XYZ file of C-alpha atoms in Angstrom:
648
model
C -0.140 0.005 0.180
C 2.961 2.405 0.617
C 4.284 1.854 -2.789
C 0.581 2.599 -4.238
C 0.047 5.763 -2.416
C 3.621 7.112 -3.446
C 2.661 6.293 -7.110
C -0.744 8.081 -6.660
C 1.359 11.252 -5.243
C 3.374 11.189 -8.065
C 0.572 10.830 -10.699
C -1.203 13.764 -8.718
C 1.754 15.634 -9.150
C 1.140 15.357 -13.348
C -2.445 16.170 -12.751
C -3.578 12.874 -12.113
C -4.769 10.594 -9.319
C -4.565 7.452 -11.315
C -5.810 5.726 -8.101
C -9.360 5.096 -9.138
C -10.704 2.478 -11.495
C -12.954 3.168 -14.426
C -16.838 2.933 -13.956
C -18.918 0.356 -15.579
C -19.216 0.763 -19.529
C -22.192 2.749 -20.266
C -21.906 2.453 -23.836
C -21.478 0.241 -26.921
C -17.855 -1.016 -27.701
C -15.905 0.665 -30.537
C -16.544 0.108 -33.967
C -13.933 -1.731 -35.782
C -11.058 0.106 -37.398
C -7.596 0.489 -38.232
C -5.927 -1.160 -34.612
C -2.516 -0.395 -33.958
C -1.130 -3.417 -32.083
C 1.445 -6.154 -32.597
C -0.111 -9.301 -34.041
C -1.118 -11.603 -31.201
C -1.687 -9.408 -28.706
C -5.196 -8.042 -27.667
C -5.796 -4.929 -29.240
C -8.344 -3.897 -25.957
C -5.355 -4.144 -23.453
C -2.406 -2.973 -25.389
C -3.206 -0.557 -27.826
C -5.913 1.600 -29.307
C -8.233 2.111 -32.620
C -7.782 4.901 -34.860
C -10.851 6.234 -36.517
C -10.004 8.864 -39.587
C -12.754 11.324 -39.812
C -10.557 13.130 -42.556
C -7.248 14.221 -43.316
C -7.001 16.679 -40.301
C -9.390 14.981 -37.522
C -8.790 11.346 -35.996
C -10.469 9.494 -32.953
C -8.425 7.536 -31.112
C -10.108 4.392 -29.052
C -8.335 3.376 -25.838
C -10.653 0.034 -24.386
C -9.236 0.597 -20.878
C -8.543 3.969 -19.150
C -4.949 3.018 -17.926
C -2.467 5.730 -17.893
C -0.111 3.448 -19.993
C -2.590 3.098 -22.534
C -4.068 6.989 -22.929
C -0.040 7.985 -23.257
C 0.137 5.275 -25.795
C -2.458 6.789 -27.756
C -1.324 10.004 -27.203
C 2.481 9.746 -28.184
C 2.021 6.454 -30.923
C 2.268 8.123 -34.644
C 0.856 11.490 -33.416
C 0.220 13.961 -36.756
C 0.510 16.695 -34.297
C 3.856 15.925 -32.660
C 5.386 14.388 -36.402
C 4.045 17.514 -38.324
C 7.040 18.202 -40.576
C 9.278 15.735 -39.755
C 8.742 13.564 -43.006
C 10.642 16.143 -44.979
C 14.498 15.519 -45.734
C 16.426 18.112 -43.642
C 18.355 20.559 -45.351
C 21.707 19.456 -44.478
C 21.149 15.760 -44.672
C 23.691 14.120 -47.104
C 22.554 10.387 -46.818
C 26.378 9.451 -46.795
C 25.676 6.319 -44.586
C 22.451 5.365 -46.453
C 24.025 2.031 -47.553
C 25.280 0.714 -44.050
C 23.492 -1.625 -42.502
C 22.021 -1.646 -38.860
C 24.488 -4.624 -37.716
C 27.395 -2.545 -39.119
C 26.718 0.869 -37.404
C 27.195 1.155 -33.463
C 23.846 1.041 -31.673
C 25.985 0.076 -28.554
C 23.318 0.430 -26.245
C 21.269 -2.353 -27.757
C 21.984 -5.941 -28.046
C 19.893 -8.415 -30.580
C 19.136 -5.548 -33.117
C 16.832 -7.548 -35.406
C 14.347 -6.555 -38.411
C 11.864 -8.973 -36.365
C 9.443 -8.074 -33.979
C 10.848 -10.135 -30.720
C 8.463 -12.769 -29.686
C 8.435 -11.492 -26.244
C 6.111 -8.595 -28.007
C 3.447 -11.083 -28.131
C 3.253 -11.154 -24.250
C 4.022 -8.006 -22.926
C 1.572 -4.703 -23.766
C 3.978 -1.903 -25.627
C 4.425 1.641 -24.122
C 5.517 5.184 -24.882
C 8.432 5.262 -23.311
C 8.887 9.122 -22.747
C 5.923 9.721 -20.103
C 6.803 6.564 -18.239
C 10.691 7.528 -18.178
C 9.152 10.598 -16.243
C 7.039 8.275 -13.943
C 9.830 5.910 -13.231
C 12.449 8.998 -12.296
C 9.776 10.165 -9.832
C 9.046 7.311 -8.290
C 12.554 5.404 -7.867
C 14.594 8.641 -8.621
C 16.698 6.607 -11.421
C 16.923 8.319 -14.796
C 19.124 5.411 -16.590
C 16.268 4.339 -18.628
C 15.840 7.744 -20.153
C 19.556 8.269 -20.575
C 19.713 5.155 -22.584
C 16.609 5.874 -25.095
C 17.397 9.361 -25.378
C 21.186 7.528 -26.350
C 19.307 5.444 -29.151
C 17.356 8.564 -30.769
C 20.507 10.613 -30.747
C 22.586 8.511 -32.954
C 23.186 10.563 -35.986
C 24.950 8.391 -38.568
C 27.878 10.187 -38.690
C 25.874 13.502 -39.567
C 26.099 15.352 -36.343
C 24.871 18.804 -37.765
C 21.292 17.131 -38.387
C 19.257 18.193 -35.871
C 16.297 15.818 -36.322
C 16.210 12.456 -35.047
C 17.047 9.935 -37.464
C 15.369 7.248 -35.561
C 12.882 7.408 -32.607
C 11.928 4.642 -30.085
C 7.868 4.257 -30.892
C 7.506 1.303 -28.524
C 9.051 0.268 -25.603
C 8.394 -3.302 -23.698
C 9.471 -3.806 -20.387
C 9.527 -7.691 -19.142
C 9.690 -8.478 -15.409
C 12.353 -10.884 -14.419
C 12.173 -13.373 -11.741
C 15.009 -11.548 -9.964
C 12.689 -8.499 -9.711
C 14.347 -6.793 -12.355
C 12.907 -5.514 -15.574
C 14.402 -6.284 -19.000
C 13.511 -3.588 -21.916
C 12.816 -4.178 -25.448
C 12.450 -1.348 -27.812
C 11.131 -0.892 -31.302
C 13.138 1.724 -33.511
C 11.127 3.293 -36.351
C 13.637 5.495 -38.587
C 12.915 8.834 -40.084
C 11.098 8.082 -43.432
C 13.396 10.130 -45.268
C 16.579 7.728 -44.041
C 14.568 5.076 -46.265
C 15.621 2.550 -43.542
C 13.212 -0.150 -42.220
C 11.801 -0.479 -38.800
C 14.258 -2.410 -36.609
C 14.519 -3.788 -32.837
C 16.966 -4.397 -29.967
C 17.028 -5.848 -26.426
C 18.695 -2.945 -24.477
C 21.832 -3.429 -22.809
C 20.439 -2.612 -19.738
C 18.084 -3.704 -16.785
C 16.027 -1.756 -14.424
C 16.102 -2.614 -10.539
C 14.294 -1.426 -7.196
C 10.753 -0.576 -7.391
C 10.805 -0.147 -11.416
C 8.513 -3.608 -11.867
C 5.803 -2.413 -9.457
C 5.864 0.891 -10.830
C 5.373 -0.260 -14.237
C 2.722 -3.017 -13.314
C 0.480 0.017 -11.795
C 0.871 2.218 -14.905
C -0.178 -0.770 -16.995
C -3.223 -1.878 -15.283
C -4.428 0.836 -12.667
C -7.568 2.431 -14.304
C -8.405 6.075 -14.005
C -11.893 7.406 -13.865
C -13.425 10.295 -15.925
C -11.967 13.323 -14.147
C -8.512 11.593 -14.121
C -8.503 11.294 -17.633
C -9.471 14.792 -18.049
C -6.704 16.035 -16.088
C -4.617 13.723 -18.174
C -5.701 15.402 -21.200
C -5.149 18.988 -19.738
C -1.855 18.224 -18.514
C -0.594 16.800 -22.022
C -1.923 19.790 -23.857
C -0.266 22.142 -21.403
C 3.313 20.603 -21.828
C 2.835 20.293 -25.675
C 1.356 24.234 -25.832
C 4.964 26.052 -26.286
C 5.576 24.405 -29.793
C 2.886 22.493 -31.013
C 0.228 25.155 -30.159
C -1.973 22.551 -28.671
C -5.393 23.380 -26.896
C -8.653 21.287 -25.465
C -11.496 22.290 -27.657
C -14.984 23.081 -25.704
C -16.345 19.504 -25.686
C -18.414 17.662 -23.119
C -16.681 14.636 -22.064
C -18.550 11.717 -23.985
C -20.650 13.609 -26.163
C -20.820 13.278 -30.208
C -17.651 14.724 -31.919
C -18.356 15.978 -34.510
C -21.661 16.517 -34.260
C -23.712 13.681 -35.896
C -21.055 11.152 -35.781
C -20.743 8.252 -33.676
C -17.782 8.965 -32.004
C -17.923 10.041 -28.521
C -14.425 11.229 -27.059
C -14.128 12.444 -23.394
C -11.129 15.017 -25.036
C -10.473 16.702 -28.187
C -6.917 18.068 -28.296
C -6.296 21.100 -31.279
C -2.758 21.292 -32.617
C -1.129 23.779 -34.758
C 2.471 23.032 -35.258
C 3.027 23.914 -39.010
C 0.634 26.774 -39.760
C -2.302 24.236 -40.075
C -4.439 22.925 -37.563
C -5.220 19.053 -36.752
C -7.505 17.653 -34.074
C -6.899 14.160 -32.238
C -10.062 13.107 -29.786
C -9.303 10.659 -27.324
C -12.580 8.229 -26.614
C -12.913 5.430 -23.726
C -15.929 3.115 -23.788
C -16.564 3.562 -20.162
C -16.954 7.362 -20.447
C -19.213 7.519 -23.592
C -22.716 9.072 -22.254
C -25.850 7.888 -23.746
C -28.368 9.722 -25.283
C -30.200 10.115 -22.437
C -27.418 11.060 -20.301
C -26.482 13.672 -22.992
C -30.206 15.032 -23.170
C -29.940 15.315 -19.206
C -26.925 16.830 -19.261
C -27.748 19.613 -21.945
C -31.058 20.141 -19.761
C -28.860 20.222 -16.230
C -26.554 22.942 -18.238
C -29.113 24.847 -19.680
C -30.966 25.265 -16.368
C -27.730 26.225 -14.665
C -26.740 28.910 -16.874
C -30.225 30.530 -16.789
C -30.516 30.282 -12.909
C -27.197 30.103 -11.388
C -25.413 33.388 -12.159
C -26.602 36.232 -10.046
C -26.507 39.711 -12.194
C -24.820 42.564 -9.926
C -25.514 46.286 -10.701
C -21.701 47.778 -11.709
C -20.241 50.998 -12.010
C -16.998 51.406 -14.114
C -14.133 52.819 -12.284
C -13.245 55.761 -14.800
C -10.395 56.751 -12.529
C -7.262 57.203 -14.724
C -4.917 58.485 -12.456
C -3.179 54.625 -11.798
C -2.712 54.044 -15.515
C -1.644 58.151 -16.297
C 1.209 56.853 -13.469
C 2.203 53.829 -15.008
C 2.387 55.576 -18.554
C 4.888 58.540 -16.997
C 6.738 55.590 -15.401
C 7.576 54.433 -18.533
C 8.858 57.223 -20.159
C 12.557 56.724 -21.304
C 12.506 53.619 -18.918
C 13.966 51.487 -21.945
C 15.988 53.347 -24.214
C 17.561 51.696 -27.417
C 21.304 52.149 -26.631
C 24.818 50.879 -27.068
C 24.013 48.261 -24.478
C 20.758 46.816 -25.594
C 22.130 46.714 -29.244
C 24.814 44.639 -27.851
C 22.558 42.602 -26.227
C 20.305 41.971 -29.372
C 23.037 41.317 -31.825
C 24.444 38.509 -29.306
C 21.379 37.102 -29.125
C 20.852 37.140 -32.558
C 23.865 35.493 -32.923
C 23.418 32.612 -30.924
C 19.961 31.725 -32.543
C 21.722 31.745 -36.160
C 23.918 29.045 -34.819
C 21.507 27.010 -33.617
C 19.939 24.701 -36.301
C 16.269 26.105 -37.632
C 14.113 23.150 -36.099
C 15.893 23.368 -32.680
C 13.526 25.541 -30.090
C 15.330 25.505 -26.970
C 18.937 25.819 -25.737
C 21.086 25.664 -23.040
C 22.961 28.219 -21.077
C 25.538 27.102 -18.145
C 25.799 28.972 -15.065
C 28.236 29.011 -11.819
C 26.897 25.747 -11.281
C 24.750 22.833 -12.554
C 22.019 24.180 -10.173
C 22.160 27.665 -12.578
C 21.938 26.097 -15.548
C 18.739 27.504 -17.721
C 17.196 26.546 -20.810
C 15.475 29.283 -23.167
C 12.657 29.248 -25.814
C 13.405 30.236 -29.229
C 10.071 32.152 -29.541
C 10.675 34.092 -26.130
C 14.213 35.184 -27.791
C 12.448 36.271 -31.191
C 10.317 38.248 -29.162
C 13.158 40.083 -27.640
C 14.174 40.966 -31.469
C 11.027 42.044 -32.121
C 10.406 45.661 -34.028
C 7.977 47.906 -33.726
C 4.925 45.267 -32.335
C 2.133 47.827 -33.213
C 3.666 47.650 -36.890
C 2.303 44.296 -37.495
C -0.130 43.443 -39.890
C -4.008 43.486 -39.029
C -3.721 39.791 -37.715
C -0.786 40.044 -35.717
C -1.296 43.593 -34.190
C -2.757 43.266 -30.591
C -3.790 47.067 -29.834
C -6.942 47.258 -32.277
C -7.940 43.676 -30.825
C -7.362 44.844 -27.030
C -8.870 48.135 -27.730
C -12.030 46.337 -29.093
C -12.210 44.299 -26.113
C -12.160 47.174 -23.965
C -15.078 49.135 -25.983
C -17.312 45.854 -25.396
C -16.596 45.486 -21.726
C -17.181 49.129 -20.998
C -20.680 48.754 -22.646
C -21.308 45.898 -20.512
C -20.283 48.019 -17.348
C -16.854 45.361 -16.865
C -13.506 46.810 -16.086
C -10.504 45.330 -18.146
C -7.097 45.356 -17.243
C -4.200 43.953 -19.028
C -1.289 41.922 -17.615
C 1.249 41.230 -20.096
C 3.874 38.711 -18.359
C 7.682 39.410 -19.346
C 9.290 36.350 -20.821
C 12.072 34.249 -18.883
C 14.420 35.647 -21.329
C 14.329 39.318 -20.328
C 14.033 39.057 -16.653
C 17.212 37.004 -16.559
C 18.954 38.509 -19.803
C 22.258 38.486 -17.865
C 22.028 34.370 -17.916
C 21.209 34.122 -21.802
C 23.807 36.401 -23.075
C 26.970 36.601 -20.958
C 28.331 40.163 -20.171
C 24.831 41.606 -19.893
C 24.206 44.133 -16.852
C 21.436 42.071 -14.533
C 19.371 45.366 -14.296
C 19.542 46.146 -18.375
C 16.414 46.638 -20.022
C 16.542 44.412 -22.842
C 13.613 44.762 -24.737
C 12.592 48.337 -25.551
C 9.869 47.085 -28.121
C 8.157 45.259 -25.645
C 8.136 48.206 -22.987
C 6.962 50.668 -25.523
C 4.030 48.302 -26.584
C 3.241 48.765 -22.823
C 3.518 52.188 -23.187
C 1.336 52.618 -26.404
C -1.411 50.542 -24.766
C -1.612 52.864 -21.989
C -1.653 55.994 -23.967
C -4.378 54.333 -25.829
C -6.590 54.612 -22.847
C -6.206 50.463 -22.001
C -5.796 49.919 -18.012
C -2.409 47.861 -17.943
C -0.787 46.146 -14.772
C 3.130 46.353 -15.510
C 4.556 43.528 -13.497
C 8.043 43.607 -15.065
C 9.487 46.085 -12.583
C 8.343 43.880 -9.685
C 9.852 40.534 -11.321
C 13.029 42.463 -12.118
C 13.145 42.874 -8.091
C 12.237 39.588 -7.188
C 15.293 38.362 -8.414
C 17.089 39.532 -5.503
C 15.765 36.876 -3.577
C 17.005 33.964 -5.795
C 18.355 30.985 -4.123
C 20.017 28.512 -6.714
C 18.177 26.215 -7.543
C 15.187 28.679 -6.806
C 14.497 31.044 -9.345
C 11.574 33.462 -9.902
C 11.203 31.561 -13.338
C 11.490 27.356 -13.856
C 15.015 26.807 -15.033
C 13.825 24.430 -17.739
C 10.339 25.613 -18.256
C 8.869 28.953 -19.929
C 6.596 29.866 -17.231
C 7.255 31.018 -13.706
C 8.446 29.593 -10.408
C 6.632 30.237 -7.272
C 8.659 33.574 -6.344
C 7.723 35.142 -9.667
C 4.137 34.689 -9.287
C 3.879 35.683 -6.169
C 5.403 39.279 -6.684
C 2.986 39.647 -9.624
C 0.081 38.530 -7.636
C 0.874 40.685 -4.753
C 0.956 43.524 -7.172
C -2.179 42.169 -9.060
C -4.152 42.370 -5.793
C -3.154 45.695 -4.836
C -4.513 46.735 -7.767
C -7.703 44.889 -7.486
C -8.393 46.622 -4.082
C -7.654 49.625 -5.451
C -10.710 49.663 -7.978
C -13.643 52.335 -6.571
C -16.193 49.335 -6.810
C -13.798 46.924 -4.452
C -15.438 48.046 -1.474
C -19.211 47.170 -2.712
C -17.935 43.685 -4.336
C -18.353 41.390 -0.816
C -15.203 40.473 -0.172
C -14.401 38.093 2.305
C -10.680 38.768 3.557
C -9.380 35.285 5.384
C -12.075 33.214 3.980
C -9.386 31.098 2.182
C -6.390 29.221 3.550
C -2.760 28.687 2.130
C -1.095 25.406 2.415
C 2.751 25.233 1.433
C 3.233 22.040 -0.553
C 5.696 20.915 -3.429
C 4.884 19.551 -7.113
C 6.863 17.386 -9.598
C 6.710 19.388 -13.353
C 8.568 17.971 -16.257
C 10.146 21.184 -17.837
C 8.210 22.142 -21.229
C 11.248 22.886 -22.893
C 13.205 20.083 -22.356
C 11.401 18.079 -25.199
C 12.927 20.679 -27.564
C 16.877 20.151 -26.931
C 18.816 17.889 -29.323
C 17.837 14.220 -28.418
C 21.815 13.922 -26.567
C 20.682 16.406 -24.169
C 17.407 15.584 -22.995
C 17.856 13.302 -20.178
C 20.066 16.238 -18.637
C 17.158 17.926 -17.260
C 14.664 15.743 -15.032
C 11.728 16.644 -13.688
C 11.784 19.349 -10.807
C 10.378 19.275 -7.382
C 8.911 22.986 -7.134
C 7.453 24.473 -3.918
C 4.105 25.755 -4.386
C 1.374 26.944 -2.469
C -2.393 25.712 -2.427
C -5.349 27.354 -1.391
C -7.946 25.671 0.443
C -11.808 26.569 0.792
C -12.005 24.629 4.288
C -10.720 21.142 3.439
C -11.403 21.414 -0.251
C -8.741 22.846 -2.588
C -10.519 26.339 -3.890
C -12.019 26.766 -7.344
C -13.789 29.959 -8.416
C -17.459 29.941 -9.463
C -19.748 31.389 -12.031
C -20.744 33.978 -9.690
C -17.300 35.106 -8.643
C -16.670 39.020 -9.969
C -13.342 38.629 -11.438
C -12.664 36.784 -14.493
C -8.733 36.071 -14.910
C -8.494 34.928 -18.438
C -5.612 34.007 -20.869
C -3.006 31.715 -21.788
C -0.972 28.981 -19.811
C 0.569 31.582 -17.360
C -3.508 31.647 -15.837
C -3.396 27.758 -15.565
C -0.151 26.525 -14.764
C -0.317 25.507 -10.634
C -4.536 26.404 -11.273
C -5.781 23.603 -13.484
C -2.382 21.482 -13.808
C 0.131 20.137 -11.858
C -1.072 20.518 -8.009
C -3.975 22.940 -9.112
C -5.674 25.390 -6.727
C -2.234 27.328 -6.299
C -1.990 29.594 -9.776
C -2.865 32.997 -10.163
C -6.907 32.801 -9.458
C -6.359 31.111 -6.556
C -3.654 33.554 -5.279
C -5.721 36.408 -5.909
C -8.727 35.003 -4.531
C -6.780 34.564 -1.385
C -5.272 37.975 -1.440
C -8.163 40.137 -2.121
C -11.210 37.856 -0.469
C -12.902 37.960 -4.104
C -13.857 34.942 -5.826
C -12.257 34.444 -9.242
C -13.230 32.358 -12.136
C -10.489 31.061 -14.530
C -10.569 30.810 -18.215
C -7.285 29.280 -19.885
C -6.545 28.663 -23.330
C -3.685 26.443 -23.471
C -3.398 27.157 -27.242
C -2.280 30.758 -26.509
C -3.680 34.176 -25.349
C -5.109 35.681 -28.332
C -7.516 33.043 -28.789
C -9.186 33.224 -25.104
C -11.376 36.216 -25.970
C -13.424 34.364 -28.552
C -14.413 31.748 -25.210
C -14.916 34.930 -23.323
C -17.620 35.814 -25.817
C -19.558 32.363 -25.469
C -19.904 33.627 -21.466
C -23.000 36.455 -21.893
C -24.538 34.993 -18.923
C -21.262 34.803 -16.661
C -20.629 37.885 -17.434
C -23.642 39.276 -16.023
C -21.744 38.598 -12.500
C -18.334 40.050 -13.307
C -16.820 42.976 -12.483
C -13.278 42.723 -13.913
C -11.762 40.863 -16.416
C -8.257 40.350 -15.818
C -6.137 39.931 -19.615
C -3.183 37.695 -18.575
C -0.850 35.959 -20.973
C 2.651 35.734 -22.355
C 3.898 38.822 -23.901
C 5.845 36.775 -26.732
C 2.316 36.672 -28.329
C 2.444 40.251 -28.719
C 4.612 39.449 -31.565
C 3.855 37.254 -34.549
C 1.598 34.869 -32.719
C 0.928 31.977 -34.500
C -2.648 32.159 -33.277
C -3.999 35.577 -34.932
C -5.680 38.421 -33.180
C -8.713 38.487 -35.413
C -12.180 40.572 -34.537
C -14.596 39.714 -31.877
C -17.257 37.275 -32.738
């Protein structure tokens, strides 16, 4: 029981409980279609079925909602993850195209063969990336990940090709009588290599608790809520470079409308400028037509009766805005130092392979090594933000949103979140002064928003000041991730709470200070930048245990309701620590704790520019709102892959 509780805790840290059995099957068995499985195995237990709706829409049906089955369905031959990878890299020469697998060294593999190993007939395949994270979290050993990364990192004597020549597409763990686990891998070469799939036994065996972890991973079934947490967490981790988000969909309802598919989650991805969808379906989570009708009626009644409209009066005092505007005048000039920084950063990016979206810089110790995001760096090299075309210039859309909210008596507060690269510029480019403002274009856009009449909370100075409290390996932003860590988030929330309490209507909003409790805890988070490093480097950066806060209402985790006077909407910065990881400890919960006002959170994992369209569908909920806080990463102000289009 001690082990099971331990694995449950690990799964919870990834947004799951993984400790509940699935409910009884409420629907028909899935229709037969293309099955991804090894011949001789039971697809219901070891793989998933694919229903292709059209070129851009798939449904993946998993018979049993184990974490292993869902992970395998998500990672295996996923077109969102594979988009663009079938094209031959520009610098690929193919000079070893004629070399045989047996003649080229894969020293980490034994018994290399082009035939499916016999053991695959009896053991369920898994996706190695998510399994290795859980093994590391439970056992503290990352050796399996290191070995498999090494397989994927073999470059066939072409080290300048960034893209992987091969991937470990399936992994089989075989428990042995001595308690160890042997591993067999299926290795799939990239299509442009012209090579065939091959198999091999790893020259490595796992010991300790690995067999028990693997068994639980393969057999413990999740309930519907756990499965949704799994989908939400997966979407959040893939968001930075695959632009993934979950579509608004009733779990277990039909999708698309009129089809026979009933997924519990629908993921949208747009990694290459073209959207595609993968839906995940579990027969046990399907709703009957009677349940669908009953839910529709219940939702309609809840929408009609739950929200209590409030009498609103806008705070038209412009003193805070004008003070902020004045503070920005001349605060981030273009000078020799900023030009030196931009030149050095541009040179760094030019040296990276075009497909490499993350890279590392070392500090005084391993605890001070940081990973950086290419899109964030590009934002620091931006030209005039309001000079972009109409689909990428945020200012007209933000003003349009303000005019709409003004018309219904709701305040708008815009909170751009600076990227890690501008807060820690001295760690990004050696020799940069720690107090240098390196983003004149971004700071100028903040000034332009304020000058245009938008109420903007400028959290940049607070985040720069928060660095003084850094205690490696703890910083204001996560070392291996694009998001802030607790110190940075608390600095921003302190300023935000202060601003909220200054609005003229705050005294009449029914605040109840002290009604919530705060609890210190920790969460395990894999950095979202690790997956975008060269394959040989990924195993250097394991999941990190981060200190976090959890907000409780009584004994239950806090969650704002529809009658909340504040709507906090935006991208993953509103959701991290709020709806994924340990939950109820993100910006919404912290703001509710600090102000005594209920806060409803609306997160678009696919990017901040899309969330206001979701808000427009919440017309009834908006009757209770006094304030909309629009919080999002500032990088999406520049060449956002999600376009800034008109309100709908």
